[in-house]
Short mmCIF file of C-alpha atoms in Angstrom, two decimals:
data_model
loop_
_atom_site.label_atom_id
_atom_site.label_comp_id
_atom_site.label_asym_id
_atom_site.label_seq_id
_atom_site.Cartn_x
_atom_site.Cartn_y
_atom_site.Cartn_z
CA ARG A 1 234.91 238.77 26.07
CA LEU A 2 235.10 239.36 21.74
CA PHE A 3 233.19 236.96 19.75
CA PRO A 4 234.64 235.96 16.74
CA VAL A 5 232.53 237.32 13.89
CA VAL A 6 230.56 235.18 10.74
CA ILE A 7 229.00 237.23 8.42
CA PHE A 8 226.23 235.39 5.75
CA ALA A 9 225.19 236.83 2.70
CA ASN A 10 221.70 235.51 1.19
CA SER A 11 221.71 232.91 -1.76
CA TRP A 12 219.71 234.05 -5.04
CA ALA A 13 216.37 234.85 -4.37
CA CYS A 14 216.34 233.62 -1.28
CA PRO A 15 215.30 235.86 2.01
CA GLU A 16 217.29 237.21 4.60
CA PHE A 17 216.32 234.77 7.04
CA GLU A 18 217.96 231.95 4.98
CA TYR A 19 220.53 230.90 7.40
CA ILE A 20 218.65 231.46 10.55
CA VAL A 21 218.82 227.52 11.67
CA GLU A 22 223.01 227.62 11.49
CA SER A 23 223.11 231.12 12.55
CA ILE A 24 221.28 230.12 16.05
CA LYS A 25 223.55 227.08 16.48
CA LEU A 26 226.86 229.16 15.64
CA ALA A 27 225.43 232.01 18.02
CA ALA A 28 225.03 229.39 20.73
CA SER A 29 228.70 228.19 20.31
CA GLY A 30 229.95 231.56 20.85
CA TYR A 31 230.13 233.18 17.68
CA LEU A 32 228.55 236.88 16.63
CA VAL A 33 226.66 235.85 13.53
CA VAL A 34 225.13 238.55 10.94
CA GLU A 35 223.30 237.80 7.62
CA TYR A 36 222.48 240.73 5.26
CA GLU A 37 220.32 240.63 2.29
CA THR A 38 222.18 241.71 -0.84
CA ARG A 39 221.18 244.84 -2.99
CA GLY A 40 217.79 244.41 -5.05
CA TRP A 41 216.58 241.31 -3.30
CA SER A 42 213.48 241.26 -0.60
CA PRO A 43 213.31 244.57 1.41
CA SER A 44 217.11 245.85 0.36
CA GLY A 45 217.25 248.94 -1.91
CA GLY A 46 219.14 249.15 -5.02
CA MET A 47 219.33 246.88 -8.24
CA ILE A 48 220.97 243.14 -8.19
CA GLU A 49 224.22 243.75 -9.82
CA ALA A 50 225.16 240.00 -9.64
CA ALA A 51 228.26 240.45 -7.64
CA GLY A 52 229.19 243.50 -8.91
CA HIS A 53 231.21 246.53 -7.99
CA GLN A 54 228.23 247.83 -5.61
CA ASP A 55 227.84 244.64 -4.40
CA GLN A 56 231.51 244.24 -3.09
CA LEU A 57 231.52 247.38 -1.51
CA ASP A 58 228.35 246.33 0.27
CA THR A 59 230.40 243.63 1.98
CA SER A 60 232.53 245.80 3.46
CA SER A 61 230.01 248.32 4.60
CA VAL A 62 228.46 245.28 6.46
CA ILE A 63 232.14 244.62 7.54
CA ASN A 64 231.99 248.35 9.03
CA TYR A 65 228.87 248.30 10.61
CA THR A 66 229.39 245.02 12.61
CA PHE A 67 232.67 246.40 14.19
CA ALA A 68 230.99 249.50 14.91
CA GLN A 69 228.36 247.83 17.22
CA ALA A 70 230.71 248.08 20.50
CA ASP A 71 227.59 246.36 22.60
CA TRP A 72 227.77 243.29 20.29
CA HIS A 73 231.48 242.78 21.36
CA PRO A 74 233.00 241.83 17.87
CA ASN A 75 236.30 240.42 17.60
CA VAL A 76 237.61 242.61 14.76
CA ASP A 77 240.53 240.04 14.30
CA LYS A 78 238.60 236.94 13.65
CA LEU A 79 235.77 237.30 10.99
CA ALA A 80 234.86 234.83 8.34
CA LEU A 81 232.49 235.72 5.24
CA ALA A 82 230.32 232.60 4.69
CA GLY A 83 227.39 231.60 2.05
CA ILE A 84 225.98 229.32 -0.05
CA SER A 85 225.55 230.07 -4.42
CA TYR A 86 225.69 233.93 -4.64
CA GLY A 87 226.36 234.27 -0.94
CA ALA A 88 229.43 232.12 -1.60
CA GLY A 89 230.59 233.75 -4.56
CA LEU A 90 230.21 237.10 -2.68
CA ALA A 91 232.14 235.65 0.21
CA LEU A 92 235.22 234.73 -1.74
CA MET A 93 235.37 238.13 -3.45
CA GLY A 94 234.91 239.76 -0.10
CA ALA A 95 237.89 238.00 1.14
CA ALA A 96 239.92 239.02 -2.06
CA HIS A 97 239.19 242.79 -1.52
CA ASP A 98 238.95 243.33 2.15
CA SER A 99 242.17 242.47 4.23
CA ARG A 100 240.01 242.33 7.62
CA VAL A 101 238.54 239.11 6.21
CA THR A 102 240.29 235.75 8.18
CA THR A 103 238.93 233.07 6.22
CA ALA A 104 235.96 232.59 3.86
CA VAL A 105 233.61 229.73 3.65
CA ALA A 106 232.05 228.91 -0.18
CA MET A 107 229.17 226.47 -0.59
CA SER A 108 228.18 225.85 -4.28
CA GLY A 109 229.99 228.98 -5.22
CA TRP A 110 231.48 230.04 -8.46
CA ALA A 111 235.40 230.83 -9.45
CA ASN A 112 234.63 231.71 -12.82
CA LEU A 113 231.44 233.38 -13.85
CA LEU A 114 232.43 233.18 -17.47
CA LYS A 115 232.63 229.25 -17.29
CA ALA A 116 229.37 229.14 -15.55
CA LEU A 117 227.63 230.76 -18.12
CA TYR A 118 229.53 230.10 -21.32
CA HIS A 119 231.95 227.50 -20.64
CA ASN A 120 233.82 225.96 -23.78
CA LYS A 121 231.62 228.94 -25.62
CA SER A 122 228.57 226.96 -25.07
CA PRO A 123 225.75 229.01 -23.18
CA ASN A 124 224.44 227.79 -20.24
CA LEU A 125 220.78 227.86 -21.73
CA VAL A 126 218.70 226.29 -19.07
CA TRP A 127 220.37 227.63 -15.58
CA GLY A 128 221.22 231.03 -17.35
CA ASN A 129 217.39 231.26 -17.83
CA VAL A 130 216.98 229.93 -14.33
CA LEU A 131 218.77 232.80 -13.05
CA VAL A 132 217.51 235.59 -15.04
CA MET A 133 213.70 234.68 -15.03
CA SER A 134 213.82 234.37 -10.82
CA GLY A 135 215.56 237.73 -10.66
CA LYS A 136 212.96 239.38 -12.74
CA LEU A 137 210.36 237.40 -10.73
CA ILE A 138 211.47 237.95 -7.16
CA GLY A 139 213.79 240.99 -7.24
CA LYS A 140 215.12 243.93 -8.85
CA LEU A 141 217.02 242.84 -11.56
CA ASP A 142 219.22 245.35 -13.05
CA PRO A 143 218.39 245.70 -16.99
CA ASP A 144 222.49 245.47 -17.88
CA ILE A 145 222.07 241.93 -16.74
CA ILE A 146 219.14 240.87 -19.21
CA ALA A 147 221.16 242.72 -22.06
CA VAL A 148 224.16 240.66 -20.98
CA TRP A 149 222.21 237.35 -21.12
CA LYS A 150 220.83 238.15 -24.55
CA GLN A 151 224.28 238.69 -25.85
CA VAL A 152 225.57 235.23 -24.30
CA LEU A 153 222.86 233.58 -26.03
CA ILE A 154 224.09 234.96 -29.49
CA GLY A 155 228.03 234.24 -28.44
CA ASN A 156 228.87 238.03 -28.63
CA GLU A 157 231.40 237.51 -26.19
CA SER A 158 233.08 241.01 -26.51
CA ALA A 159 229.74 242.24 -24.89
CA PHE A 160 229.71 240.13 -21.71
CA THR A 161 233.58 238.78 -21.25
CA GLU A 162 234.81 241.87 -19.12
CA TRP A 163 231.34 241.91 -17.27
CA ALA A 164 231.64 238.17 -16.08
CA LEU A 165 235.34 238.71 -15.45
CA ASN A 166 234.86 241.31 -13.07
CA ARG A 167 232.54 239.32 -11.13
CA SER A 168 234.83 236.31 -11.11
CA VAL A 169 237.01 235.30 -8.24
CA VAL A 170 239.88 234.13 -10.46
CA LYS A 171 240.42 237.86 -11.27
CA TYR A 172 241.61 238.57 -7.91
CA LYS A 173 243.67 235.30 -7.28
CA SER A 174 246.80 237.42 -6.57
CA ALA A 175 244.89 238.91 -3.25
CA PHE A 176 244.43 235.55 -2.04
CA GLN A 177 248.14 234.57 -2.94
CA GLU A 178 249.80 237.67 -1.04
CA ARG A 179 247.56 237.03 2.01
CA GLN A 180 247.35 233.41 1.94
CA VAL A 181 243.58 233.58 3.10
CA PRO A 182 242.53 230.43 4.56
CA LEU A 183 239.27 229.09 2.01
CA PHE A 184 236.92 226.35 2.82
CA LEU A 185 235.08 225.36 -0.61
CA SER A 186 232.27 222.71 -1.08
CA SER A 187 230.74 222.17 -4.54
CA ASN A 188 228.30 219.62 -5.79
CA LEU A 189 229.31 217.32 -8.47
CA GLU A 190 225.70 217.55 -10.39
CA ASP A 191 225.69 220.96 -10.19
CA ARG A 192 225.01 222.32 -13.43
CA LEU A 193 225.26 226.22 -12.72
CA PHE A 194 228.30 226.36 -10.70
CA GLU A 195 230.40 223.09 -12.03
CA GLY A 196 232.70 221.46 -9.68
CA GLU A 197 235.55 221.24 -11.99
CA ASP A 198 235.80 224.98 -11.97
CA VAL A 199 235.90 225.11 -8.02
CA MET A 200 238.51 222.11 -8.47
CA ASP A 201 241.04 224.36 -11.03
CA PHE A 202 240.66 227.29 -8.48
CA PHE A 203 241.31 225.20 -5.50
CA GLU A 204 244.14 223.43 -6.98
CA GLN A 205 245.91 227.08 -7.85
CA HIS A 206 245.28 228.58 -4.11
CA PRO A 207 248.47 228.58 -2.50
CA GLY A 208 247.22 229.07 1.09
CA PRO A 209 245.40 226.94 3.64
CA LYS A 210 242.32 225.21 1.98
CA LYS A 211 239.79 222.29 2.26
CA LEU A 212 237.75 221.19 -0.53
CA LEU A 213 234.60 218.97 -0.36
CA LEU A 214 232.81 217.43 -3.17
CA ASN A 215 229.39 216.15 -2.86
CA GLN A 216 226.62 214.28 -4.72
CA GLY A 217 223.88 216.64 -5.58
CA ILE A 218 222.46 219.39 -7.70
CA HIS A 219 223.14 223.06 -7.44
CA ALA A 220 222.94 223.98 -3.50
CA THR A 221 220.89 220.67 -2.45
CA ALA A 222 223.95 219.22 -0.19
CA GLU A 223 223.93 221.99 1.69
CA ILE A 224 219.88 222.36 2.15
CA GLY A 225 219.64 220.02 5.05
CA GLY A 226 221.60 222.27 7.40
CA LEU A 227 219.40 225.04 6.58
CA LEU A 228 216.27 222.85 7.25
CA ASP A 229 217.47 221.47 10.47
CA LEU A 230 217.85 218.19 9.59
CA PRO A 231 220.47 216.02 11.57
CA GLY A 232 223.63 215.01 10.54
CA ASN A 233 224.40 217.27 7.56
CA TYR A 234 228.07 216.69 6.96
CA ILE A 235 229.24 219.79 5.35
CA TRP A 236 227.89 222.26 7.92
CA LYS A 237 229.64 219.95 10.51
CA GLU A 238 232.79 220.64 8.57
CA VAL A 239 232.08 224.03 8.30
CA LYS A 240 231.70 224.51 11.76
CA LEU A 241 235.12 222.51 12.40
CA TRP A 242 236.83 224.80 9.83
CA LEU A 243 235.28 228.27 11.47
CA ASP A 244 236.44 226.89 15.10
CA ARG A 245 240.23 226.28 13.70
CA TRP A 246 240.39 229.48 11.91
CA LEU A 247 238.46 232.01 14.23
CA LYS A 248 238.73 230.32 17.67
CA GLY A 249 242.22 228.44 17.34
CA ALA A 250 240.87 224.65 17.64
CA GLN A 251 243.09 222.09 16.25
CA PRO A 252 242.04 220.46 13.10
CA PRO A 253 240.87 216.78 13.57
CA PRO A 254 243.32 214.13 13.03
CA GLU A 255 244.27 213.34 9.47
CA ASP A 256 242.35 216.07 8.67
CA PRO A 257 241.95 215.61 4.69
CA LEU A 258 242.81 218.04 2.14
CA VAL A 259 239.91 216.92 -0.18
CA ASP A 260 237.01 214.95 0.58
CA VAL A 261 234.78 213.15 -2.02
CA GLN A 262 231.59 211.51 -1.81
CA LEU A 263 231.04 208.36 -3.92
CA ARG A 264 228.07 208.64 -6.22
CA SER A 265 227.63 204.79 -6.60
CA ASN A 266 227.37 204.39 -2.81
CA LYS A 267 226.69 207.94 -0.97
CA LYS A 268 227.84 206.64 2.36
CA ILE A 269 231.57 206.56 1.36
CA ARG A 270 233.73 209.26 1.24
CA GLU A 271 237.28 209.09 -0.38
CA ARG A 272 239.76 211.37 1.48
CA PHE A 273 243.12 212.83 0.27
CA VAL A 274 245.56 214.28 2.04
CA GLU A 275 247.23 215.94 -0.95
CA TRP A 276 245.65 217.33 -4.32
CA PRO A 277 246.47 216.21 -7.07
CA SER A 278 246.81 212.82 -5.43
CA LYS A 279 249.19 210.33 -6.60
CA ARG A 280 246.45 207.83 -6.04
CA ILE A 281 244.82 208.81 -9.04
CA ALA A 282 246.29 208.15 -12.36
CA PRO A 283 245.12 209.14 -16.01
CA LEU A 284 243.94 206.29 -18.21
CA THR A 285 243.69 207.39 -21.90
CA TYR A 286 241.87 205.81 -24.48
CA SER A 287 242.35 206.38 -28.17
CA LEU A 288 238.85 206.36 -30.34
CA SER A 289 238.57 203.85 -33.39
CA ALA A 290 236.33 203.94 -36.22
CA ARG A 291 232.82 202.43 -36.53
CA ALA A 292 232.51 198.81 -36.95
CA ARG A 293 229.55 196.57 -38.23
CA HIS A 294 228.06 196.69 -35.03
CA GLY A 295 227.10 200.23 -35.45
CA HIS A 296 229.57 201.89 -33.05
CA GLY A 297 233.42 202.74 -32.39
CA SER A 298 235.38 201.40 -30.01
CA LEU A 299 237.47 202.57 -26.68
CA ILE A 300 241.37 201.34 -27.43
CA GLN A 301 244.76 201.41 -25.71
CA PRO A 302 246.76 204.02 -27.07
CA ALA A 303 249.32 201.12 -27.84
CA SER A 304 246.88 200.47 -30.79
CA PRO A 305 247.76 203.08 -33.42
CA PRO A 306 244.90 204.78 -34.91
CA ASP A 307 243.90 204.46 -38.39
CA VAL A 308 244.60 208.10 -39.58
CA GLU A 309 242.68 207.70 -42.54
CA ALA A 310 239.49 206.54 -41.27
CA SER A 311 236.82 209.02 -40.71
CA ASP A 312 232.86 209.08 -39.24
CA THR A 313 230.34 212.10 -40.14
CA ILE A 314 227.48 212.65 -38.03
CA SER A 315 224.74 215.55 -38.88
CA PHE A 316 222.52 218.04 -37.05
CA SER A 317 219.44 216.77 -35.15
CA LYS A 318 217.51 217.40 -32.18
CA ASN A 319 216.57 214.02 -31.78
CA SER A 320 220.30 211.57 -31.98
CA GLY A 321 218.75 209.32 -29.18
CA PHE A 322 221.16 210.20 -26.63
CA ASN A 323 219.89 211.69 -23.23
CA ALA A 324 221.37 214.35 -20.80
CA GLY A 325 217.99 214.20 -18.87
CA LEU A 326 215.09 216.47 -18.72
CA PRO A 327 216.59 219.96 -17.57
CA ILE A 328 216.19 220.81 -14.18
CA VAL A 329 213.66 217.52 -13.63
CA GLY A 330 216.09 215.25 -14.38
CA GLU A 331 218.85 216.32 -12.03
CA VAL A 332 216.28 216.48 -9.14
CA LEU A 333 215.27 212.88 -10.00
CA GLN A 334 218.75 211.74 -9.80
CA VAL A 335 219.16 213.62 -6.56
CA PHE A 336 216.46 213.07 -4.41
CA ILE A 337 214.92 209.52 -5.71
CA ASP A 338 218.30 208.13 -7.28
CA THR A 339 216.41 208.00 -10.69
CA ARG A 340 219.90 207.66 -13.43
CA ILE A 341 219.70 209.29 -16.64
CA THR A 342 219.95 206.30 -19.14
CA THR A 343 220.21 205.90 -22.87
CA PRO A 344 219.55 203.12 -24.59
CA LEU A 345 222.74 203.04 -26.92
CA LEU A 346 221.98 200.36 -29.56
CA LEU A 347 218.69 202.25 -30.72
CA THR A 348 220.36 205.77 -30.79
CA ASN A 349 220.42 207.31 -34.23
CA GLN A 350 223.84 206.47 -36.08
CA LYS A 351 223.33 209.50 -38.74
CA HIS A 352 222.91 212.14 -35.85
CA ALA A 353 225.38 210.56 -32.99
CA ILE A 354 228.27 208.14 -32.45
CA TRP A 355 229.61 206.08 -29.42
CA TYR A 356 232.61 204.27 -28.77
CA TYR A 357 232.57 201.52 -26.42
CA THR A 358 235.25 199.53 -23.98
CA SER A 359 234.50 196.77 -21.54
CA LEU A 360 236.00 196.91 -18.40
CA ALA A 361 237.86 193.91 -16.98
CA ARG A 362 237.42 195.12 -13.04
CA ARG A 363 235.48 197.64 -11.19
CA THR A 364 236.96 201.20 -12.14
CA ARG A 365 236.78 204.05 -9.64
CA ILE A 366 236.66 207.27 -11.63
CA CYS A 367 237.51 210.30 -9.26
CA GLY A 368 238.38 213.78 -11.03
CA ILE A 369 237.77 215.50 -14.22
CA PRO A 370 237.74 213.56 -17.48
CA GLU A 371 239.31 215.29 -20.54
CA VAL A 372 238.41 214.91 -24.30
CA THR A 373 240.81 215.85 -27.05
CA LEU A 374 238.97 216.35 -30.37
CA ASP A 375 240.01 216.08 -34.04
CA PHE A 376 237.09 216.83 -36.41
CA THR A 377 236.31 219.08 -39.57
CA PRO A 378 232.79 220.93 -39.41
CA SER A 379 230.92 221.59 -42.69
CA SER A 380 229.28 225.25 -41.14
CA SER A 381 231.19 227.96 -39.73
CA SER A 382 229.12 227.78 -36.39
CA TRP A 383 229.13 224.53 -34.57
CA GLN A 384 228.31 222.54 -31.29
CA VAL A 385 229.88 219.38 -29.99
CA VAL A 386 227.98 217.35 -27.15
CA VAL A 387 229.75 214.87 -25.32
CA TYR A 388 228.74 212.02 -23.26
CA LEU A 389 230.15 209.78 -21.24
CA TRP A 390 228.34 206.56 -19.79
CA SER A 391 228.87 203.26 -17.50
CA VAL A 392 227.26 200.65 -19.51
CA ASP A 393 225.39 197.48 -18.56
CA PHE A 394 225.45 194.28 -20.47
CA LEU A 395 222.31 195.30 -22.40
CA LYS A 396 224.19 198.35 -23.80
CA VAL A 397 222.17 200.69 -21.68
CA GLY A 398 224.48 203.59 -20.92
CA THR A 399 224.14 205.27 -17.17
CA LEU A 400 225.02 209.01 -17.88
CA VAL A 401 227.91 210.07 -15.18
CA SER A 402 229.70 212.98 -17.18
CA HIS A 403 228.89 215.36 -20.14
CA GLY A 404 230.03 218.39 -21.46
CA ALA A 405 229.97 220.49 -24.73
CA VAL A 406 232.37 222.72 -26.78
CA SER A 407 231.12 225.51 -29.54
CA CYS A 408 232.21 227.78 -31.98
CA TRP A 409 230.30 230.76 -33.30
CA ASN A 410 232.32 232.00 -36.18
CA CYS A 411 234.73 229.33 -37.38
CA THR A 412 236.02 228.72 -40.85
CA ALA A 413 233.52 226.32 -42.41
CA GLY A 414 235.40 223.22 -44.01
CA GLN A 415 238.51 223.76 -41.63
CA ARG A 416 240.16 220.85 -39.39
CA VAL A 417 239.55 221.53 -35.60
CA GLN A 418 241.19 220.18 -32.30
CA ARG A 419 239.89 221.13 -29.10
CA ASN A 420 240.77 219.92 -25.70
CA ILE A 421 237.68 220.00 -23.41
CA GLN A 422 237.20 219.11 -19.62
CA LEU A 423 234.05 217.23 -19.07
CA ARG A 424 231.91 217.46 -15.54
CA ALA A 425 233.84 216.06 -12.36
CA LEU A 426 232.79 212.86 -11.05
CA VAL A 427 233.37 210.17 -8.65
CA GLU A 428 231.74 206.97 -9.40
CA ASP A 429 232.59 203.45 -9.34
CA VAL A 430 232.08 202.11 -12.98
CA GLU A 431 231.59 198.47 -13.84
CA GLY A 432 230.74 196.47 -17.13
CA GLY A 433 231.62 198.97 -19.60
CA LEU A 434 232.31 202.54 -20.58
CA ALA A 435 231.16 204.50 -23.65
CA LEU A 436 231.54 208.15 -24.81
CA GLY A 437 229.19 209.62 -27.27
CA PHE A 438 229.21 212.41 -29.38
CA ASP A 439 226.17 214.57 -30.66
CA MET A 440 225.44 217.95 -32.21
CA PHE A 441 222.55 219.13 -29.79
CA SER A 442 221.36 219.21 -26.21
CA GLU A 443 218.46 221.21 -24.29
CA LEU A 444 221.02 222.22 -21.77
CA TYR A 445 222.71 224.37 -24.27
CA GLN A 446 222.07 227.00 -26.86
CA PRO A 447 222.94 225.53 -30.09
CA PRO A 448 224.98 228.13 -32.44
CA ASN A 449 223.60 226.53 -35.60
CA GLN A 450 220.46 224.36 -36.00
CA ASP A 451 220.92 223.64 -39.60
CA ARG A 452 220.04 219.78 -40.33
CA ASP A 453 222.55 220.02 -43.21
CA SER A 454 225.55 220.80 -40.55
CA THR A 455 227.79 217.87 -40.40
CA LEU A 456 230.82 216.90 -38.11
CA THR A 457 233.44 214.67 -39.46
CA PHE A 458 235.62 212.98 -36.73
CA HIS A 459 239.28 212.04 -37.74
CA TYR A 460 240.70 209.00 -36.16
CA SER A 461 244.34 210.52 -35.22
CA ASP A 462 246.38 210.83 -32.13
CA SER A 463 244.44 214.12 -31.33
CA PHE A 464 241.15 212.08 -30.67
CA THR A 465 241.45 211.00 -27.01
CA LEU A 466 239.47 210.38 -23.77
CA THR A 467 241.54 210.40 -20.52
CA ILE A 468 239.60 209.63 -17.35
CA PRO A 469 241.29 209.74 -13.66
CA GLU A 470 241.45 206.40 -12.13
CA VAL A 471 241.60 205.59 -8.41
CA LEU A 472 244.92 203.15 -8.64
CA SER A 473 244.06 199.48 -8.39
CA GLY A 474 243.81 198.02 -4.74
CA GLU A 475 243.65 201.90 -3.39
CA GLU A 476 239.81 201.54 -2.70
CA SER A 477 240.51 200.41 0.76
CA ALA A 478 243.38 202.69 1.43
CA SER A 479 243.60 204.20 5.27
CA GLU A 480 242.92 207.53 3.76
CA ASN A 481 239.12 206.51 2.86
CA ILE A 482 236.37 206.99 5.26
CA VAL A 483 233.15 205.43 5.21
CA LEU A 484 230.30 207.59 6.78
CA MET A 485 227.34 205.21 8.54
CA VAL A 486 224.72 207.60 7.80
#
């Protein structure tokens, strides 16, 4: 008898026994399971290359070794690469480079490393530092990685763009297209390292068999229950069904969804979509109007023409009153004790921040990636715009549901700028009101400019909008949905 093979690579800074619980379960159900420690970590030789060329060669070497063990009875025609975080990225890279891979399972992984480190030219200060410091402390980090990170922090794109793209799955998407590799992707919507919208973009472009789970949680937390042998972990249950389908020939479950997303406001509910993009989700676009006497602007339907002569200006400050949460701690509190990140919008500093509000006539389910188009004039050649999206209660306290940033390190001072940016993906029911806000600083990102005299002047044109993906009215109870009683 030959056994289908599953090979796991470790997560960043994790030991080689990381997957031991799930490996034992898979082995008991008829799989040959191998886990290896990537170079530079724990007892492995070499240096940490962050999914560099040697790491990619190592994946194929582990496959060679496993297939060479005749007494293990490996089925060389049925092979899955799988992992979480770092291991997820290596699984996808290995599936792109090695034609022996049948399928790949990537949980909390990345598609574009440049986006993870430098999305919209905004250095991911907190999580980039976490990666570098943990690599130095626990492993043998290649000094080139430290040098690259220093260049990211000063916005020197020519020094790190090629390095990051060589370690990005999207660079090798032609290999996936040619071989139609089946891919199982799982991402957590509060993951501020490998963001859900990056995985969603890659998922939409992949033409082969695929499945996507979008879960509530920060980086790797939704999957960790399975590693700790906690009962009922939804993600690992779906992983096993996927492996049985592609390595054992099992039939998929009836009405198996293409995309399966967990609702933030009620985690027992998972929306299920049999197609993606889904016809059940439609864009809802708001224009922005200038500040009024009550101190904030408004989100208005596009049928109301903008006042093209109007503008509002904010200046740089580290204390605008807006809040994206205490780095790491705020994220953990959101996930594990459901302490949401809130901002009393009426108490924010109008000199350094601006926000726009609309009341909602009914509960609105947002599912997907909000987008903001910006139209503004910076006073400086380097700047950063931080964007916040809130659900708002009757006291005008905003609960953060999404956010993002866009930066420039060498623009022309005084030249009008238009940008289109994606905010973080979300799946949440919003009621009461919705608000969008802007300031010029967040502890999450490295700022290009901290000059207190730096300003941004926003112009109320057709190019200053918010678009949210809304589940169409009446579809909340559609037959595609599933309620998990866990």
